[in-house]
Amino acid sequence: MSALATADGGPVALTSRTPHVPADRLVAEMVPPPRFGGARFENYIPAPEQPSQAEAVRVLGGFAQGLGGGGGGGRRRWFRREREARPSAGAGPRGVYLDGGYGVGKTHLLASLWHATPAAPEQKAFGTFVELTNLVGALGFQQTVRTLGGHRLLCIDEFELDDPGDTVLVSTLLGKLVEAGVALAATSNTLPGRLGEGRFAAADFLREIQGLSAHFRALRIDGEDYRHRGLPQAPAPYGDATVTRAAHATPGASLDAFPALLDHLSKVHPSRYGAMCGGITAVCLTGVEPVPDQSTALRLVVLADRLYDREVPVLASGRPFDELFSEEMLRGGYRKKYFRAISRLTALARDAKPLAEG
């Protein structure tokens, strides 16, 4: 991976980065991303008019405390106790599933659960669905089971329902992990064009996770996108000269032409987008335009997620972010992903405003 500046001291181009991520690093980095490093139940602010949000905090807090091993018996001893307790029908769920629209704080709550679970960091894992499938690809199925089977908790953010092969793979993996005593928590990417704003996402999720439905308690979290509650609209796109000047004036910034970046994303596996953005302090893009097709759009969604996780501001020229996806895309099966990407890029554009004014 290239350095954070070119030889002449200018900004690096993301298009010059094709990172390789070793398998051991994939495991070590399965923790909440920087944006959610400080996420706690105490600093999640439920909307007063949405009682389901406060209820989710209560239920998840109790779930976390229920995962405490107590004493000094060690990891495997804890799992033996869990296996002995689970046959009771009243023992409670071994997993929680957070169902709700984009921007209601599901990832914040999932990260809060990870932090609140009384276990050492190496005994709990947090990652997106894409990161989990990539781990299986890097380690192999059996080694992934052995590696994650030594954990108390596995949190899966943005569980995907649009790739049947990967979904069945992860379904099988989760079955093995439940047998090993691992507790599960997940949020999902539903297909609202088919399911109706995710209202039936829980049922869809539980059908896909074959044989695991008895282990999950589904929590519906209602509300509006918190990123836009009472906040001003994102700034309009800037001119190319402003974006270029800001990129050169901001240490650690990247500078890319948007079409070239979209082309580069097709050559890097989405699981490596986070590493591709490693160390970048701001992403500067010129010539933003609507994405040409759905495959490109879905890759851009993943990049937006990784930038948002890492709190990397995005300064752009060209078209505004709410014009990235066509009306057909926004009506289609993946529209929830596209709306989430617009929401997150809008928040990052707002964060980048000081760079343009500096």
Coordinates of C-alpha atoms in Angstrom, one line a residue:
M1 CA 0.0 0.0 0.0
S2 CA 1.3 3.4 -0.9
A3 CA 2.4 6.1 1.6
L4 CA 0.1 8.9 2.7
A5 CA 1.6 11.4 0.3
T6 CA 3.2 11.3 -3.2
A7 CA 6.9 11.9 -3.8
D8 CA 6.2 15.6 -4.2
G9 CA 4.2 15.8 -0.9
G10 CA 0.8 16.0 -2.6
P11 CA -2.2 13.9 -1.7
V12 CA -2.2 10.2 -2.3
A13 CA -4.7 8.6 -4.8
L14 CA -7.0 5.8 -3.5
T15 CA -6.7 4.4 -7.1
S16 CA -3.0 3.7 -6.3
R17 CA -3.8 1.5 -3.4
T18 CA -4.4 -2.3 -3.8
P19 CA -3.9 -3.6 -0.2
H20 CA -3.3 -7.2 0.8
V21 CA -4.8 -8.0 4.2
P22 CA -3.3 -11.1 6.0
A23 CA -5.7 -13.5 7.6
D24 CA -4.3 -12.9 11.1
R25 CA -5.0 -9.2 10.7
L26 CA -8.5 -9.9 9.7
V27 CA -9.1 -11.6 13.0
A28 CA -7.3 -9.0 15.1
E29 CA -9.3 -6.2 13.5
M30 CA -12.7 -7.7 14.3
V31 CA -13.6 -5.0 16.8
P32 CA -16.0 -2.0 16.5
P33 CA -14.6 0.5 14.0
P34 CA -13.3 3.9 15.2
R35 CA -16.6 5.7 14.8
F36 CA -18.1 3.3 17.3
G37 CA -15.1 2.9 19.5
G38 CA -16.8 5.0 22.2
A39 CA -20.3 3.7 21.6
R40 CA -22.0 2.8 24.9
F41 CA -25.6 2.2 25.9
E42 CA -25.2 5.3 28.1
N43 CA -24.5 7.6 25.1
Y44 CA -27.2 6.2 22.8
I45 CA -29.9 8.8 22.9
P46 CA -33.3 7.2 22.4
A47 CA -35.9 9.4 20.6
P48 CA -38.7 10.1 23.2
E49 CA -41.4 9.4 20.6
Q50 CA -39.8 6.0 19.7
P51 CA -40.2 3.7 22.8
S52 CA -38.7 0.8 20.9
Q53 CA -35.3 2.5 21.1
A54 CA -35.2 2.6 24.9
E55 CA -36.6 -0.9 25.0
A56 CA -33.7 -2.1 22.8
V57 CA -31.2 -0.5 25.2
R58 CA -32.8 -2.3 28.1
V59 CA -32.9 -5.7 26.4
L60 CA -29.4 -5.5 25.0
G61 CA -28.0 -4.4 28.4
G62 CA -29.5 -7.5 30.0
F63 CA -28.3 -9.7 27.2
A64 CA -24.7 -8.4 27.7
Q65 CA -24.8 -9.0 31.4
G66 CA -26.1 -12.5 30.8
L67 CA -22.9 -13.3 28.9
G68 CA -20.7 -12.7 31.9
G69 CA -18.7 -15.8 32.8
G70 CA -18.1 -15.0 36.4
G71 CA -15.2 -16.2 38.4
G72 CA -11.8 -17.2 36.9
G73 CA -12.8 -20.5 35.4
G74 CA -11.5 -19.6 31.9
R75 CA -13.0 -19.5 28.5
R76 CA -13.7 -23.2 27.9
R77 CA -15.1 -23.7 31.4
W78 CA -17.6 -20.9 30.7
F79 CA -18.7 -22.6 27.4
R80 CA -19.2 -25.9 29.2
R81 CA -21.6 -24.2 31.7
E82 CA -23.4 -22.6 28.8
R83 CA -23.8 -25.9 26.9
E84 CA -25.2 -27.5 30.0
A85 CA -27.7 -24.6 30.5
R86 CA -29.0 -24.3 27.0
P87 CA -31.2 -27.4 26.7
S88 CA -33.8 -25.7 29.0
A89 CA -36.6 -24.2 26.9
G90 CA -36.7 -21.3 29.3
A91 CA -33.0 -20.5 29.1
G92 CA -33.6 -17.6 26.8
P93 CA -32.3 -16.7 23.3
R94 CA -28.6 -17.2 22.4
G95 CA -28.8 -14.3 20.0
V96 CA -30.4 -10.9 19.3
Y97 CA -31.3 -9.5 15.9
L98 CA -31.8 -5.7 15.4
D99 CA -34.3 -4.9 12.8
G100 CA -34.9 -1.3 11.7
G101 CA -34.4 1.4 9.1
Y102 CA -31.2 3.1 8.3
G103 CA -29.9 5.7 10.8
V104 CA -31.8 4.5 13.9
G105 CA -28.6 3.6 15.6
K106 CA -28.4 -0.2 15.1
T107 CA -24.6 -0.2 14.7
H108 CA -24.2 2.0 17.8
L109 CA -26.3 -0.5 19.8
L110 CA -24.4 -3.5 18.4
A111 CA -21.1 -1.9 19.3
S112 CA -22.4 -1.0 22.7
L113 CA -23.3 -4.6 23.2
W114 CA -19.8 -5.6 22.3
H115 CA -18.3 -3.1 24.8
A116 CA -20.8 -4.0 27.5
T117 CA -20.2 -7.8 27.3
P118 CA -17.9 -8.7 30.3
A119 CA -15.2 -10.5 28.3
A120 CA -11.7 -9.8 27.1
P121 CA -11.5 -8.2 23.6
E122 CA -10.0 -11.4 22.2
Q123 CA -13.1 -13.3 23.4
K124 CA -15.6 -11.3 21.3
A125 CA -15.6 -10.3 17.7
F126 CA -17.3 -7.5 15.7
G127 CA -17.5 -7.3 11.9
T128 CA -19.7 -6.8 8.9
F129 CA -21.2 -9.6 6.9
V130 CA -18.7 -8.9 4.1
E131 CA -15.8 -9.1 6.6
L132 CA -17.0 -12.4 8.0
T133 CA -17.4 -14.0 4.6
N134 CA -13.9 -12.8 3.7
L135 CA -12.5 -14.3 6.9
V136 CA -14.0 -17.7 5.9
G137 CA -12.3 -17.3 2.5
A138 CA -9.0 -16.5 4.1
L139 CA -9.0 -19.1 6.9
G140 CA -11.2 -21.8 5.5
F141 CA -14.5 -22.9 7.0
Q142 CA -13.2 -25.3 9.6
Q143 CA -10.4 -22.9 10.8
T144 CA -12.9 -20.1 11.1
V145 CA -15.1 -22.3 13.3
R146 CA -12.1 -23.1 15.5
T147 CA -11.0 -19.5 15.7
L148 CA -14.4 -17.9 16.4
G149 CA -15.6 -20.9 18.5
G150 CA -13.4 -19.6 21.3
H151 CA -15.4 -16.4 21.6
R152 CA -18.2 -15.5 23.8
L153 CA -19.9 -13.1 21.4
L154 CA -20.0 -12.6 17.7
C155 CA -21.5 -9.3 16.4
I156 CA -22.4 -9.2 12.7
D157 CA -23.3 -5.8 11.3
E158 CA -25.2 -5.3 8.0
F159 CA -26.2 -9.0 7.6
E160 CA -26.7 -9.5 3.9
L161 CA -29.8 -11.2 2.4
D162 CA -29.0 -10.6 -1.3
D163 CA -26.3 -13.3 -1.9
P164 CA -27.9 -16.7 -1.3
G165 CA -24.5 -18.5 -1.4
D166 CA -22.8 -16.3 1.2
T167 CA -26.0 -16.3 3.3
V168 CA -26.1 -20.1 3.4
L169 CA -22.4 -20.2 4.1
V170 CA -22.7 -17.9 7.1
S171 CA -25.9 -19.6 8.2
T172 CA -23.9 -22.9 8.5
L173 CA -21.1 -21.1 10.2
L174 CA -23.4 -19.6 12.8
G175 CA -24.9 -23.0 13.5
K176 CA -21.5 -24.4 14.3
L177 CA -20.7 -21.4 16.5
V178 CA -23.9 -21.7 18.5
E179 CA -23.1 -25.3 19.1
A180 CA -19.7 -24.1 20.5
G181 CA -21.5 -21.8 22.9
V182 CA -21.0 -18.5 21.1
A183 CA -23.7 -15.8 21.6
L184 CA -24.7 -14.0 18.4
A185 CA -26.0 -10.5 17.6
A186 CA -26.8 -9.1 14.2
T187 CA -28.2 -6.1 12.3
S188 CA -29.5 -6.6 8.8
N189 CA -29.6 -5.1 5.4
T190 CA -33.1 -5.9 4.3
L191 CA -34.6 -5.5 0.9
P192 CA -37.4 -3.0 1.5
G193 CA -38.6 -3.0 -2.1
R194 CA -39.6 -6.6 -1.5
L195 CA -40.2 -6.6 2.2
G196 CA -41.7 -3.1 2.9
E197 CA -39.3 -0.9 4.8
G198 CA -37.9 -3.9 6.6
R199 CA -41.0 -4.5 8.6
F200 CA -40.7 -8.2 7.8
A201 CA -37.0 -8.4 7.9
A202 CA -36.9 -10.4 11.1
A203 CA -38.9 -13.2 9.5
D204 CA -36.8 -13.1 6.4
F205 CA -33.6 -13.2 8.4
L206 CA -34.7 -16.1 10.5
R207 CA -35.7 -18.1 7.4
E208 CA -32.3 -17.5 5.9
I209 CA -30.5 -18.5 9.1
Q210 CA -31.7 -22.1 8.7
G211 CA -32.2 -23.9 12.0
L212 CA -31.2 -21.0 14.2
S213 CA -34.5 -19.1 14.6
A214 CA -35.0 -20.4 18.1
H215 CA -31.7 -18.8 19.2
F216 CA -32.7 -15.3 18.2
R217 CA -34.8 -12.6 19.8
A218 CA -35.8 -10.0 17.2
L219 CA -35.9 -6.4 18.3
R220 CA -37.6 -3.9 16.1
I221 CA -36.1 -0.4 16.3
D222 CA -38.2 2.3 14.9
G223 CA -37.2 5.9 14.2
E224 CA -35.9 8.4 11.7
D225 CA -32.3 8.8 10.5
Y226 CA -30.5 10.3 13.5
R227 CA -27.8 11.8 11.2
H228 CA -30.4 14.3 10.0
R229 CA -32.3 15.1 13.1
G230 CA -32.3 18.9 13.4
L231 CA -29.1 19.2 11.4
P232 CA -28.6 21.5 8.4
Q233 CA -28.5 20.0 4.9
A234 CA -25.1 18.8 3.6
P235 CA -23.2 21.5 1.8
A236 CA -23.6 21.6 -1.9
P237 CA -20.7 20.2 -4.0
Y238 CA -17.7 22.5 -4.4
G239 CA -15.8 23.3 -7.5
D240 CA -12.9 21.2 -8.7
A241 CA -10.4 23.9 -7.8
T242 CA -11.7 24.1 -4.2
V243 CA -11.5 20.3 -3.8
T244 CA -8.0 20.1 -5.3
R245 CA -6.8 22.9 -3.1
A246 CA -8.2 21.4 0.0
A247 CA -6.6 18.0 -0.8
H248 CA -3.2 19.6 -1.1
A249 CA -3.7 21.6 2.1
T250 CA -4.9 18.7 4.2
P251 CA -2.1 16.3 5.5
G252 CA -3.1 12.7 4.8
A253 CA -5.9 13.5 2.3
S254 CA -6.5 11.6 -0.9
L255 CA -7.5 13.1 -4.2
D256 CA -9.2 11.1 -7.0
A257 CA -11.4 11.6 -10.0
F258 CA -14.7 10.0 -9.1
P259 CA -15.0 7.9 -12.3
A260 CA -11.5 6.6 -11.9
L261 CA -12.2 5.6 -8.3
L262 CA -15.4 3.7 -9.3
D263 CA -13.3 1.8 -11.9
H264 CA -10.6 1.0 -9.2
L265 CA -13.2 -0.3 -6.8
S266 CA -14.0 -3.1 -9.3
K267 CA -10.4 -4.3 -9.0
V268 CA -10.2 -4.4 -5.2
H269 CA -12.2 -6.9 -3.2
P270 CA -14.8 -5.0 -1.0
S271 CA -13.4 -6.6 2.1
R272 CA -10.2 -4.6 1.5
Y273 CA -11.8 -1.2 1.1
G274 CA -11.2 -0.5 4.8
A275 CA -7.5 -1.2 4.4
M276 CA -7.5 0.9 1.2
C277 CA -8.6 3.9 3.3
G278 CA -6.2 3.2 6.1
G279 CA -4.5 6.4 7.4
I280 CA -6.5 8.6 5.1
T281 CA -7.7 11.8 6.9
A282 CA -10.0 13.1 4.2
V283 CA -11.3 11.8 0.8
C284 CA -11.4 14.5 -1.9
L285 CA -13.3 13.6 -5.1
T286 CA -13.7 15.6 -8.3
G287 CA -16.4 15.0 -10.9
V288 CA -18.9 13.1 -8.9
E289 CA -21.6 11.8 -11.2
P290 CA -24.4 9.2 -11.0
V291 CA -23.1 5.6 -10.9
P292 CA -23.6 3.8 -14.1
D293 CA -24.9 0.4 -13.0
Q294 CA -25.9 -1.6 -10.0
S295 CA -22.7 -3.5 -9.5
T296 CA -20.8 -0.3 -9.3
A297 CA -23.4 1.2 -7.0
L298 CA -23.1 -1.7 -4.6
R299 CA -19.4 -1.4 -4.4
L300 CA -19.8 2.3 -3.7
V301 CA -22.1 1.5 -0.8
V302 CA -19.4 -0.6 0.8
L303 CA -16.8 2.2 0.4
A304 CA -19.3 4.6 2.0
D305 CA -19.7 2.3 4.9
R306 CA -16.0 1.9 5.5
L307 CA -15.4 5.7 5.2
Y308 CA -18.3 6.3 7.7
D309 CA -16.9 3.7 10.1
R310 CA -13.6 5.5 10.1
E311 CA -15.0 9.0 10.3
V312 CA -13.3 10.1 7.1
P313 CA -14.8 13.3 5.8
V314 CA -15.6 13.5 2.0
L315 CA -15.2 16.7 0.0
A316 CA -16.5 16.5 -3.5
S317 CA -17.2 18.4 -6.7
G318 CA -19.8 17.5 -9.3
R319 CA -23.2 16.3 -8.5
P320 CA -24.7 16.1 -5.0
F321 CA -24.7 12.8 -3.2
D322 CA -28.5 12.5 -3.4
E323 CA -28.1 12.2 -7.2
L324 CA -25.7 9.3 -7.1
F325 CA -28.3 6.6 -7.7
S326 CA -31.0 6.5 -10.4
E327 CA -34.7 6.6 -9.6
E328 CA -34.9 3.0 -10.8
M329 CA -32.2 2.0 -8.3
L330 CA -33.9 3.8 -5.4
R331 CA -37.1 1.9 -6.2
G332 CA -35.4 -1.4 -6.5
G333 CA -34.5 -4.2 -4.1
Y334 CA -31.3 -2.6 -2.9
R335 CA -32.8 0.8 -2.2
K336 CA -32.2 0.6 1.5
K337 CA -28.5 0.2 0.9
Y338 CA -28.5 3.2 -1.4
F339 CA -30.4 5.4 1.0
R340 CA -28.0 4.4 3.8
A341 CA -25.0 5.3 1.5
I342 CA -26.6 8.7 0.7
S343 CA -27.2 9.3 4.4
R344 CA -23.7 8.4 5.4
L345 CA -22.0 10.3 2.6
T346 CA -24.2 13.3 3.4
A347 CA -22.9 13.2 7.0
L348 CA -19.3 12.9 5.8
A349 CA -19.8 15.8 3.4
R350 CA -21.0 17.9 6.3
D351 CA -17.9 16.9 8.3
A352 CA -15.7 18.0 5.3
K353 CA -17.1 21.5 5.1
P354 CA -14.3 23.1 7.3
L355 CA -11.7 21.7 4.8
A356 CA -13.2 23.8 2.0
E357 CA -13.4 26.9 4.1
G358 CA -9.9 26.5 5.6

